[in-house]
Coordinates of C-alpha atoms in Angstrom, one line a residue:
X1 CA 105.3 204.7 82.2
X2 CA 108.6 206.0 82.5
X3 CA 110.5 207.1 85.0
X4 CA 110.2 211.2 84.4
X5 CA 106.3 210.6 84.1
X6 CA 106.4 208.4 87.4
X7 CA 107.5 211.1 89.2
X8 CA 106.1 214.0 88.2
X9 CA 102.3 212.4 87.6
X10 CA 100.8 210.5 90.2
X11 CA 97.8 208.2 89.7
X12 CA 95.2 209.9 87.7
X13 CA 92.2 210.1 90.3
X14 CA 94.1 212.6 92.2
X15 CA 96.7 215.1 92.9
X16 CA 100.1 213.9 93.9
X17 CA 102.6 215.4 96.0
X18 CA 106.0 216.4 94.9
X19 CA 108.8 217.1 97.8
X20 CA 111.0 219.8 96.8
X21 CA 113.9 217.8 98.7
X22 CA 113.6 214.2 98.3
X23 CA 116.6 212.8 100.3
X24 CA 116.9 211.1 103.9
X25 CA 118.6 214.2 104.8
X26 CA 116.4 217.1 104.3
X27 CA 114.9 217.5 107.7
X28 CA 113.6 221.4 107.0
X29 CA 110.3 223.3 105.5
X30 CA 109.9 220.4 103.1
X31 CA 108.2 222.3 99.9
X32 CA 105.1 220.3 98.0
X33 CA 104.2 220.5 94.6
X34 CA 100.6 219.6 93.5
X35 CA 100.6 218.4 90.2
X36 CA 96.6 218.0 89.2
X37 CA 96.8 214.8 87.0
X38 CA 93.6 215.4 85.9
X39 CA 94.6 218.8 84.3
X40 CA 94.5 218.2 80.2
X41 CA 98.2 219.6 80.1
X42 CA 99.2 216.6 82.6
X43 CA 97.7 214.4 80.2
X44 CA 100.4 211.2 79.4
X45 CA 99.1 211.5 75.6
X46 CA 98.7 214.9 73.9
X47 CA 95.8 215.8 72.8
X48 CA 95.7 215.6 68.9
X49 CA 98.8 214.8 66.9
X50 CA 99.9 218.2 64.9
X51 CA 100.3 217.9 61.5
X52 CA 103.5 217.1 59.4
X53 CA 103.7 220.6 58.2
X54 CA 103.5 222.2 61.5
X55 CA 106.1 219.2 62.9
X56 CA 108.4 220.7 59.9
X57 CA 107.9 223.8 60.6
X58 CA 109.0 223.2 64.2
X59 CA 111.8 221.8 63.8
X60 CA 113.2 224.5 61.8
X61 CA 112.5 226.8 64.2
X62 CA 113.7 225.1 66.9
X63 CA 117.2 225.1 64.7
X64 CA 117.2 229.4 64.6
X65 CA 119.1 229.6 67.8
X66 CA 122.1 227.5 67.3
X67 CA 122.5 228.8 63.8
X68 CA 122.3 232.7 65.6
X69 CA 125.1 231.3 67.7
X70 CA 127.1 229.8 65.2
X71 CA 126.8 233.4 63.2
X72 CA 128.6 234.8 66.4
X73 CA 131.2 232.3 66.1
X74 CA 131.9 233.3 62.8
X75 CA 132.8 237.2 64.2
X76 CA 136.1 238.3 64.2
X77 CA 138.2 239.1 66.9
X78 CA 135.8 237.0 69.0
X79 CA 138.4 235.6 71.0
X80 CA 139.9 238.5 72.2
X81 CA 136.2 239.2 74.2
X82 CA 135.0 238.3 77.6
X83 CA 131.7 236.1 78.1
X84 CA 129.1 238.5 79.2
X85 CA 127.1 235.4 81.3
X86 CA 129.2 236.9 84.9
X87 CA 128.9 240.3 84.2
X88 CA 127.1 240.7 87.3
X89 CA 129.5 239.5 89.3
X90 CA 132.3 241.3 87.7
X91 CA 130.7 244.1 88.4
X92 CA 130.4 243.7 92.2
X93 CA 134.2 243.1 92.2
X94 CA 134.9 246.3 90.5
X95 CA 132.8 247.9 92.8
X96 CA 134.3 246.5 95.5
X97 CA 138.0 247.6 94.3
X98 CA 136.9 251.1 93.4
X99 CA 135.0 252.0 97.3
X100 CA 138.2 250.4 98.6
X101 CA 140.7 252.5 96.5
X102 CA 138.3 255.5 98.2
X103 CA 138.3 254.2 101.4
X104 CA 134.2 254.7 101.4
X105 CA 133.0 251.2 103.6
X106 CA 129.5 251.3 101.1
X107 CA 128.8 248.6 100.3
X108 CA 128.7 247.2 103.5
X109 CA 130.3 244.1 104.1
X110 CA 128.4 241.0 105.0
X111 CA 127.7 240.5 108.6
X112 CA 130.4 238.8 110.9
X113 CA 129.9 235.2 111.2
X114 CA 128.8 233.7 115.3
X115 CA 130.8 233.0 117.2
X116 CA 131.7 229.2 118.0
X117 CA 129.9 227.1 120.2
X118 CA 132.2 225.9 122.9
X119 CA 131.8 222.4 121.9
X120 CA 131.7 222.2 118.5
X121 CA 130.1 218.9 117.8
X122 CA 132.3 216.5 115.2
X123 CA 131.3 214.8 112.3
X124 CA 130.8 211.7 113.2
X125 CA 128.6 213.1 115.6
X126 CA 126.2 215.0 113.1
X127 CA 126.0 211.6 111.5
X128 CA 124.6 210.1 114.3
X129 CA 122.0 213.3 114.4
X130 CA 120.9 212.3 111.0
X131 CA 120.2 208.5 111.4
X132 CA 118.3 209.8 114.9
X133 CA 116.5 212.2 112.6
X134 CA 115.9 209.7 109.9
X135 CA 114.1 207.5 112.6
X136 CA 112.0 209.7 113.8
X137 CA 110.5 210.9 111.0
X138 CA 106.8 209.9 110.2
X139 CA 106.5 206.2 109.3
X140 CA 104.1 207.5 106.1
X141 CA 106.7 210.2 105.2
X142 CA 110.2 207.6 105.9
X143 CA 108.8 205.3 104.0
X144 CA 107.7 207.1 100.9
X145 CA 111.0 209.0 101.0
X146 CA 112.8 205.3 101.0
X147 CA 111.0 204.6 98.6
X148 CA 111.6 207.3 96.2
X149 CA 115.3 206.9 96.9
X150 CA 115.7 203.5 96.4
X151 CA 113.4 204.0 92.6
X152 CA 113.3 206.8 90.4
X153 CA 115.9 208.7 89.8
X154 CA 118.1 207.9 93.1
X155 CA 118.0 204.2 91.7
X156 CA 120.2 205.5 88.6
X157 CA 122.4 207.4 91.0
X158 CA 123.3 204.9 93.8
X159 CA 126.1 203.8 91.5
X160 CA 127.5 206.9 91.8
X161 CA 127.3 208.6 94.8
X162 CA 128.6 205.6 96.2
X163 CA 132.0 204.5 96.0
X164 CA 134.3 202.2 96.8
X165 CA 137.5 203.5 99.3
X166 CA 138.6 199.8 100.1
X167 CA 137.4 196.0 99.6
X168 CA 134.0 195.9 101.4
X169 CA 134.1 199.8 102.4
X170 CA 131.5 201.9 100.7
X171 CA 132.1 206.1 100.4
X172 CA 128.7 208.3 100.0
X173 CA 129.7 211.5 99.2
X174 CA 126.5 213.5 99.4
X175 CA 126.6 212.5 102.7
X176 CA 130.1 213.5 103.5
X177 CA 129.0 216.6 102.1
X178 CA 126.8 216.7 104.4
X179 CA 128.4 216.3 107.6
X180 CA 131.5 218.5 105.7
X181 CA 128.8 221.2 106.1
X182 CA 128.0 220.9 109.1
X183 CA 131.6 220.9 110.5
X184 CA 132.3 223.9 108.8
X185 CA 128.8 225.5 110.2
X186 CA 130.3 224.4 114.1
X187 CA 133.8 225.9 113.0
X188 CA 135.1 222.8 113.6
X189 CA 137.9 223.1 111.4
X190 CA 139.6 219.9 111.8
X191 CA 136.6 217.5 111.7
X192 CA 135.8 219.6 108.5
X193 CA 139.3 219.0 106.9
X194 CA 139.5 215.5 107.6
X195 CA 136.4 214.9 105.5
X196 CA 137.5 217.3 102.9
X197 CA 140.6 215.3 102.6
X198 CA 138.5 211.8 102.2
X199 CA 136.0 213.7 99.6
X200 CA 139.0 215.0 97.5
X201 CA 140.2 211.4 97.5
X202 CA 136.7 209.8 95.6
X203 CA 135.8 213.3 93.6
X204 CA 137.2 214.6 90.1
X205 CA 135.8 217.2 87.8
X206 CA 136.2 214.3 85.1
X207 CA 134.4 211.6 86.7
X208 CA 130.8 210.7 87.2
X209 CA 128.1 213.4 88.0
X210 CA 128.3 212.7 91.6
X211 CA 131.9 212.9 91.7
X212 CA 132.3 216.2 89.8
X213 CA 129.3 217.5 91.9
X214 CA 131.4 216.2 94.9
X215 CA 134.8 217.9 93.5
X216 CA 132.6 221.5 92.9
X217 CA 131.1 221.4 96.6
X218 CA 134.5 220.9 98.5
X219 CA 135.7 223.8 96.4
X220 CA 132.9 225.8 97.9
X221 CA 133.3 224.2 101.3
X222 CA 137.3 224.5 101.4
X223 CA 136.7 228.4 100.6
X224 CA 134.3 228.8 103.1
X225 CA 136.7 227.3 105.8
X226 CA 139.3 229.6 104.5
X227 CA 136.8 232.6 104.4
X228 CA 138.4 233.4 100.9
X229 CA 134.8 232.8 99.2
X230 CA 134.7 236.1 97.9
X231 CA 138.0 236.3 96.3
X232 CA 137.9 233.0 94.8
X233 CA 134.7 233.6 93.3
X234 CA 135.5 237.0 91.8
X235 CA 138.8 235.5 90.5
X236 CA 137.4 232.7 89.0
X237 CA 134.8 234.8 87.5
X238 CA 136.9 238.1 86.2
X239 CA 139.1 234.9 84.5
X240 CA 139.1 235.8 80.9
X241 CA 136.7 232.8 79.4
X242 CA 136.5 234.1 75.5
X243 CA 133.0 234.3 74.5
X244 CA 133.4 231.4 71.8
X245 CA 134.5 228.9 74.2
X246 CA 131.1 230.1 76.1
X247 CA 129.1 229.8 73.5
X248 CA 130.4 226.5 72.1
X249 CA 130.0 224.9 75.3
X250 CA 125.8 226.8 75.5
X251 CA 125.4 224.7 72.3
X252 CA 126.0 221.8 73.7
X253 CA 124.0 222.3 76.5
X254 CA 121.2 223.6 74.6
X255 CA 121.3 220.2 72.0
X256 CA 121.5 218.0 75.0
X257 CA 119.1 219.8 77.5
X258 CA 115.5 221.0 76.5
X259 CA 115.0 223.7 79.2
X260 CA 116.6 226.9 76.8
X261 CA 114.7 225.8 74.1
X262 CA 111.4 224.8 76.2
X263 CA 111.1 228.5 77.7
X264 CA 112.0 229.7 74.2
X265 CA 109.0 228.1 72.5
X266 CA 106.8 229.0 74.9
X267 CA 107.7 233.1 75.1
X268 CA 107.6 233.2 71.7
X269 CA 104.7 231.3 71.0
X270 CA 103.2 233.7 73.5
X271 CA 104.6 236.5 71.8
X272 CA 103.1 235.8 68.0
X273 CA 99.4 234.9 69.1
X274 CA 99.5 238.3 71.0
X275 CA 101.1 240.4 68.2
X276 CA 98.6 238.8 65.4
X277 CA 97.4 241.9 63.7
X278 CA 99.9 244.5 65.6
X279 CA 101.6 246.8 63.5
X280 CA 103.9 247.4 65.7
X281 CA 105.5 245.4 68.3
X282 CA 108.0 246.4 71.7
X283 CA 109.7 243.7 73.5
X284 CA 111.2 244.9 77.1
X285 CA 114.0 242.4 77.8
X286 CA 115.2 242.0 81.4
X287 CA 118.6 239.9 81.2
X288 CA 119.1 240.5 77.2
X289 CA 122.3 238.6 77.2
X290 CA 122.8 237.6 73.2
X291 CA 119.7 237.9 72.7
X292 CA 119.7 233.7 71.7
X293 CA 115.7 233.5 72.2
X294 CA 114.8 236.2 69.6
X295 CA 115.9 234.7 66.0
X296 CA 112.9 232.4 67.1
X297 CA 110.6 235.1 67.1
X298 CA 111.8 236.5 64.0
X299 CA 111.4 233.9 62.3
X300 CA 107.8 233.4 63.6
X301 CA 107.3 237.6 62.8
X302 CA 108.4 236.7 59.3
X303 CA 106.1 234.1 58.4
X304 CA 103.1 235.8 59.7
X305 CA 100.1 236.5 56.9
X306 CA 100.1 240.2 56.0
X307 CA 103.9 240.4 56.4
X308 CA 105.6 240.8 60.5
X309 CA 105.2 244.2 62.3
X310 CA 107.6 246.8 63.3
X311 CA 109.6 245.0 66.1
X312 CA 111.4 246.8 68.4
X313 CA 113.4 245.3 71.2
X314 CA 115.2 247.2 74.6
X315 CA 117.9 244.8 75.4
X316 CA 118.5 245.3 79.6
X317 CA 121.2 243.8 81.4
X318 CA 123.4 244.4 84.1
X319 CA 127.3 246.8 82.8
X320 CA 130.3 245.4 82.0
X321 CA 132.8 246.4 84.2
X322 CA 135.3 249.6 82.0
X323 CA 134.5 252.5 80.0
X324 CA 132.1 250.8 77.5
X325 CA 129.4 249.5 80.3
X326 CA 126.6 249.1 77.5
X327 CA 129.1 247.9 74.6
X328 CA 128.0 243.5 74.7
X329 CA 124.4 244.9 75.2
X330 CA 124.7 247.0 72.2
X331 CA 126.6 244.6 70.0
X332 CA 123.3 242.0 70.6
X333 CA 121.4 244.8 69.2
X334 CA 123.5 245.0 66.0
X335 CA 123.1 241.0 65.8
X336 CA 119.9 241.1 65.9
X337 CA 119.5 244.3 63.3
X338 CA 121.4 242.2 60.8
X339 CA 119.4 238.8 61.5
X340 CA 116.2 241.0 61.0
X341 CA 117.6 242.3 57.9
X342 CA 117.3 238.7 56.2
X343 CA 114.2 237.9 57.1
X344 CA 112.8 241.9 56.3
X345 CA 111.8 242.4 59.6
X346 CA 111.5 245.8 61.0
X347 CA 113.6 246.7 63.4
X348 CA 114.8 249.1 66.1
X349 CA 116.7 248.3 69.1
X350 CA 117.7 250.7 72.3
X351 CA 120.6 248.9 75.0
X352 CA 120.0 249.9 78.2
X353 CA 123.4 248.6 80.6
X354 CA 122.7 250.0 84.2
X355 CA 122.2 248.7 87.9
X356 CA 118.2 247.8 87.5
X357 CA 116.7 249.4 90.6
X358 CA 117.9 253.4 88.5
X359 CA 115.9 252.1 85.9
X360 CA 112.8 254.4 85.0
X361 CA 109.7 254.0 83.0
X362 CA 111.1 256.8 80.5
X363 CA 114.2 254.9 79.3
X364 CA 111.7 252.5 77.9
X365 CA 110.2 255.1 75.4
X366 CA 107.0 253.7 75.1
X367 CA 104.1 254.0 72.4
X368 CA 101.0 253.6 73.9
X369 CA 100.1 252.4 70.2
X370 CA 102.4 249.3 70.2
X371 CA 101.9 246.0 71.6
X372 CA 104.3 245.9 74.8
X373 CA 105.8 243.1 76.4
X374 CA 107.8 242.2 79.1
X375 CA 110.1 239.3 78.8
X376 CA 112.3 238.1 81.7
X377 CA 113.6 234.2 80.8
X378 CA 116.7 234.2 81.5
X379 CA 116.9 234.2 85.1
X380 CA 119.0 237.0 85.7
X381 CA 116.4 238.8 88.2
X382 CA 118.0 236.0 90.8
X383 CA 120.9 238.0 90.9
X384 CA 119.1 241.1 92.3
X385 CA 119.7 241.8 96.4
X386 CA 116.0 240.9 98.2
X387 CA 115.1 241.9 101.7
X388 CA 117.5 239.4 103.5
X389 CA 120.4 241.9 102.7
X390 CA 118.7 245.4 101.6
X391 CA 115.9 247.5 103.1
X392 CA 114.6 247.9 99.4
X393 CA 114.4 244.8 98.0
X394 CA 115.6 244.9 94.2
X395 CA 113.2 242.1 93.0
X396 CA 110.3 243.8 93.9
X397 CA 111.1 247.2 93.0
X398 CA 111.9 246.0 89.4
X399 CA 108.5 243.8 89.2
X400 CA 107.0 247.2 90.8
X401 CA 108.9 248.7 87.6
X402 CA 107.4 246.6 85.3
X403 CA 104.1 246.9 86.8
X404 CA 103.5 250.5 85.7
X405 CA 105.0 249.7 82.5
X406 CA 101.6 248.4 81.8
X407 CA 102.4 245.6 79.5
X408 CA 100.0 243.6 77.5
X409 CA 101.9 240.6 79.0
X410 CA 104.7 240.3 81.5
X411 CA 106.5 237.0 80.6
X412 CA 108.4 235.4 83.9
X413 CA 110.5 232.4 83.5
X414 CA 112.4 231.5 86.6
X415 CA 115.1 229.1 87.9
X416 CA 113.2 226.8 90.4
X417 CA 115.9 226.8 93.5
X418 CA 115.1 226.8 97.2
X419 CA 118.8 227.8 98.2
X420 CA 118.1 231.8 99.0
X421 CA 118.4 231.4 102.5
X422 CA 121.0 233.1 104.8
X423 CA 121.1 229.9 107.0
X424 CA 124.1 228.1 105.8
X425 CA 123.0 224.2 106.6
X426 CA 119.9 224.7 104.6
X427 CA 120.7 226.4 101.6
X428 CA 123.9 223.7 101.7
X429 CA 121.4 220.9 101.7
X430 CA 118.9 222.6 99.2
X431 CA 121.8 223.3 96.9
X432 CA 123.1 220.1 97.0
X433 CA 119.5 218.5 95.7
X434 CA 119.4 221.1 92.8
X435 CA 123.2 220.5 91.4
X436 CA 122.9 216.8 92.3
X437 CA 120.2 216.9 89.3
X438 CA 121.5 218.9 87.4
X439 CA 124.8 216.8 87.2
X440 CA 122.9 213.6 86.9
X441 CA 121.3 215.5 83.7
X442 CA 124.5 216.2 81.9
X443 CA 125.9 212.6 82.8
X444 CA 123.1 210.5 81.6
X445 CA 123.1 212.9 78.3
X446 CA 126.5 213.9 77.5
X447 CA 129.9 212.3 77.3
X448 CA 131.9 212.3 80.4
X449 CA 135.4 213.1 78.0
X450 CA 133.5 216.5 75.8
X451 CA 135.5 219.5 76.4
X452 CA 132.0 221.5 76.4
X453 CA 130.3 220.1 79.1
X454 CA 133.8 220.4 81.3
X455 CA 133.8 223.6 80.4
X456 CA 130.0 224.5 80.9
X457 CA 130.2 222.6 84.6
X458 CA 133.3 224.6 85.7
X459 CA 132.0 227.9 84.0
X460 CA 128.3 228.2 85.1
X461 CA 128.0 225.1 87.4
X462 CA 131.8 225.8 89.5
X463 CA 131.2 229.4 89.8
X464 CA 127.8 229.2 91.1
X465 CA 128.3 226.6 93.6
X466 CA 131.3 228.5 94.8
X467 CA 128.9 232.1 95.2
X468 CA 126.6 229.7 97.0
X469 CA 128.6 228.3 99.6
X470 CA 131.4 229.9 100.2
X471 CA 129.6 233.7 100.1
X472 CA 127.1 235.7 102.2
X473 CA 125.5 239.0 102.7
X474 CA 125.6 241.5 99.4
X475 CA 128.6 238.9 98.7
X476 CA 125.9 235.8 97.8
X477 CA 124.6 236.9 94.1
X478 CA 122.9 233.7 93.4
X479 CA 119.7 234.0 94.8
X480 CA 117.3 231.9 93.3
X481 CA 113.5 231.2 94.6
X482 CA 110.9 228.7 94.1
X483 CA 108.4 229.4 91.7
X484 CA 105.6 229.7 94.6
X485 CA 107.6 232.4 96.0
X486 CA 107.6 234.3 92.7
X487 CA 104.1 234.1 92.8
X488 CA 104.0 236.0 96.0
X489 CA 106.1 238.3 94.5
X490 CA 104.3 238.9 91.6
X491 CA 100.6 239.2 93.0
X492 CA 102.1 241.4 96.0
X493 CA 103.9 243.9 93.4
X494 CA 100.4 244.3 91.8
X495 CA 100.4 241.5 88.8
X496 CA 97.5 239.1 88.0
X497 CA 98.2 235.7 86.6
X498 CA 97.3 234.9 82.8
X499 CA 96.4 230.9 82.1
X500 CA 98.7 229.3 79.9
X501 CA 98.2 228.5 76.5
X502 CA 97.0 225.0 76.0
X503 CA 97.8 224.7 72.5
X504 CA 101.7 225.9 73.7
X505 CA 102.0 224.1 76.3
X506 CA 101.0 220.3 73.8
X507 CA 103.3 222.0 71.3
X508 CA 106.4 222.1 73.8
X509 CA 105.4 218.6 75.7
X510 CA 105.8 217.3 72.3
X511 CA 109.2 218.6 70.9
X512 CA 110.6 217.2 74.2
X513 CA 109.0 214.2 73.5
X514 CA 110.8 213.6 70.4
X515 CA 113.9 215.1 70.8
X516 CA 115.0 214.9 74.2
X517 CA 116.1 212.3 76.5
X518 CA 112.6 210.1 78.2
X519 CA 113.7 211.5 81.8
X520 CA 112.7 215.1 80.7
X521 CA 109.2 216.3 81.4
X522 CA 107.3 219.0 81.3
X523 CA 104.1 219.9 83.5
X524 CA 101.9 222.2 84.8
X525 CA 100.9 223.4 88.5
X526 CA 99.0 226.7 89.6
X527 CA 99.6 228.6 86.1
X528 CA 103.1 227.5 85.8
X529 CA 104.4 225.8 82.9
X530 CA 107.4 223.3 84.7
X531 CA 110.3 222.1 83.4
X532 CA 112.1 219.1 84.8
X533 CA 114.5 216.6 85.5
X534 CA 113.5 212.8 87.0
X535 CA 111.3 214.4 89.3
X536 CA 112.7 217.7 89.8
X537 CA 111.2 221.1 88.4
X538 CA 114.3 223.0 87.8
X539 CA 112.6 226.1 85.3
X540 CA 109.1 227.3 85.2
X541 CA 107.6 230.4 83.4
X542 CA 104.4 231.6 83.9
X543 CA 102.6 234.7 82.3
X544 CA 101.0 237.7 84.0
X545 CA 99.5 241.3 83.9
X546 CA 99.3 244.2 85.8
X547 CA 96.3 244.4 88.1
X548 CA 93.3 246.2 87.4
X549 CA 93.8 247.9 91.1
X550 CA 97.0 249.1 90.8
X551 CA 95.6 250.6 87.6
X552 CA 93.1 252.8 89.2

């Protein structure tokens, strides 16, 4: 059994328990997974092999989406474009700017920071609080965590985080990291800068996974101790990054990481089995971007018995920032019209480019005669304010939204992160255990020297760590939740859960399988199809409908 499968599945009599946060250090609302073993979607062997035709047949489809992509590379004047991926955070800056220029104090800042304590405790000092902590935790729980650390996916990282300083002297950054954080949460400024100093010394953005993750977090912590996260983020993010360096570098990350093109298969799969015999289908898009998941559908559409249905597809995202708020959103919608065109597909497409909470049902123009359904994959709804910073919280009034849409099927896919919390130390820690695996991930599958996965750390990784850290209040954008969160969410906004499909689920365990690297796994808990890294669910997606209640 490998190591992926170690960790995920447990013994097969039972359920086994899976710790959000599995490091000595996480001392707070430790978050279980129960992964049935039992469950037929668990199973270690699929059930039936498919045939060679349907293999075939896979793997071209699983090719649509980096030939879309290299189609937009081929565009002219692509250079002289901005990636759409930070639009939402552009945004907020040109917000900011323009209620400044008026003098209007909307939107309201973030909320001052506490003051010190008189004593601010020093570093060496909150490493003394951990090793008391690690003692006296449970001797059942120390010793299972110790043991996870010292196997698994820890054992391929101890190399790493690690490192040597001087003959017989051993550095570990994650915890330097750690007691970094806390010296900046005690406003102890000097014990914080001395250890920023020794981290800077033993972290690069071209090293190892635990030294770039290293290099990434001091950024974010050096901001915060400046209190310039803000404008550090919005300038690294308003940077113009042309959209085919962007896109080059999503390539990469899409050949050497499964999770793109395991949500992919799934929606779509989803997608085609509902719209068998439809004549006419309608796609509601929440976080459009370039539309990369729908040549897979098209495709499917194309091949269908009886010839594909009208599709038609409202592409929603958040503006661009300018005059042309909708123009990216509306330029996917011409890519798409021309990919449809060579596989005669139907097609009609509407680009909607606005703030999501002013969204109403009648933008949507909906036929009560098509099939409707409500795709949200790409994990921009993690970007919307919640009820930490807002009286109305934006994620539920847009799952509200899609609630009296009344789709056939509301498709959810979410990033997995427990790091939406406005206490600093915690969503430090939590962040820490998410970017630790998802450097490990590019390390153990990419070279350390390729220009695209540089580029995609310090694009997507470096600008979200930085929102993370060094930003609070309406500031913090990045505001992912755990996918048993979003199931409160979903069932409180008036959504019922719809069981996976089996047949999916074996058909996306098994392109993994055979084109991925062994650590990557996919499972299934409560509904929710996981994705994962060594242990760690990073992505799930689940499907749902509205409830027959909130229909009456």
């Amino acid at each position: 059994m490998d190591s992926a499968r170690g960790k995920f599945s447990g013994p097969k009599s039972g359920l086994k328990v899976y710790h959000e946060s599995d490091s000595i250090y996480s001392d707070h609302n430790v978050v279980e997974r129960f992964v049935d073993d039992s469950h037929p979607y668990n199973s270690a062997t699929d059930s039936g092999a498919r045939s060679e035709e349907d293999s075939t047949e896979d793997s071209q489809l699983s090719t649509a989406m980096l030939k879309y992509m290299g189609e937009i590379l081929m565009e002219d004047e692509l250079e002289d474009r901005n990636c759409m991926f930070q639009d939402r955070v552009a945004l907020l800056a040109a917000e900011k700017s323009f209620y400044d220029v008026l003098g209007d104090p909307s939107p309201p800042p973030p909320p001052p920071p506490p003051p010190p304590p008189p004593n601010p405790p020093l570093y060496s000092n909150a490493a003394a609080n951990d090793r008391k902590r690690r003692k006296n935790q449970h001797p059942d729980e120390a010793s299972k965590i110790q043991k996870e650390q010292s196997e698994g996916c820890n054992k391929s990282k101890a190399s790493g985080i690690k490192k040597k300083r001087n003959k017989g002297e051993v550095v570990d950054l994650r915890a330097l990291l750690t007691q970094c954080a806390q010296a900046v949460a005690a406003y102890n400024h000097r014990a914080a800068n001395d250890i920023l100093m020794l981290i800077r010394l033993h972290s690069s953005p071209f090293g190892d996974g635990s030294q770039r993750l290293a290099h990434f977090f001091a950024n974010g912590l050096e901001a915060r101790l400046a209190g310039t996260g803000l404008q550090i983020h919005t300038a690294l993010t308003t940077k113009r990054t042309s959209v085919g360096d962007m896109i080059k570098a999503y390539q990469l990350y899409f050949s050497a990481c499964p999770f793109k093109n395991m949500s992919n298969t799934y929606a779509n799969g989803v997608i085609a089995k509902l719209a068998e015999g439809a004549t006419s289908l309608h796609i509601i898009d929440f976080g459009v971007l370039y539309g990369f998941q729908w040549p897979y559908l098209i495709r499917l559409l194309s091949l269908r018995p009886g010839g594909p249905p009208k599709l038609r597809i409202t592409g929603i995202d958040f503006p661009q920032p300018g005059f042309q708020p909708a123009e990216r959103v509306e330029e996917t919608g011409r890519r798409l019209a021309n990919y449809c065109k060579g596989f005669n597909v139907p097609f009609q497409y509407k680009a909607i480019a606005q703030r999501w909470d002013t969204i109403e049902i009648e933008d949507m123009a909906i036929d009560k005669n098509e099939v409707i359904v409500v795709n949200s994959i790409n994990n921009r709804m993690e970007n919307l304010l919640d009820e930490t910073v807002t009286d109305k919280c934006l994620k539920d009034a847009v799952l509200e939204l899609i609630r009296r849409m009344n789709p056939d099927i509301f498709i959810h896919g979410i990033l997995n992160g427990n790091f939406n919390t406005p206490f600093f130390l915690t969503r430090f820690r939590e962040a820490l255990f998410h970017f630790d695996a998802l450097f490990d991930m590019l390390d153990a599958t990419v070279g350390r020297e390729n220009e695209g996965r540089m580029m995609f750390e310090r694009e997507m990784y470096g600008k979200d760590i930085m929102n993370i850290i060094a930003c609070e209040g309406s500031e913090r954008i990045e505001r992912p939740d755990i996918y048993k969160q979003w199931q409160g969410r979903n069932e409180r906004a008036g959504l019922r859960q719809v069981g996976l499909e089996e047949e999916i689920v074996m058909k996306v365990r098994s392109i993994v399988k055979k084109e991925y690297h062994k650590d990557f796994a996919v499972e299934v808990d409560g509904g929710w199809m996981l994705h994962g890294w060594k242990g760690r669910v990073i992505y799930a997606i689940s499907c749902w409908k509205p409830s027959h209640l909130h229909l009456l």
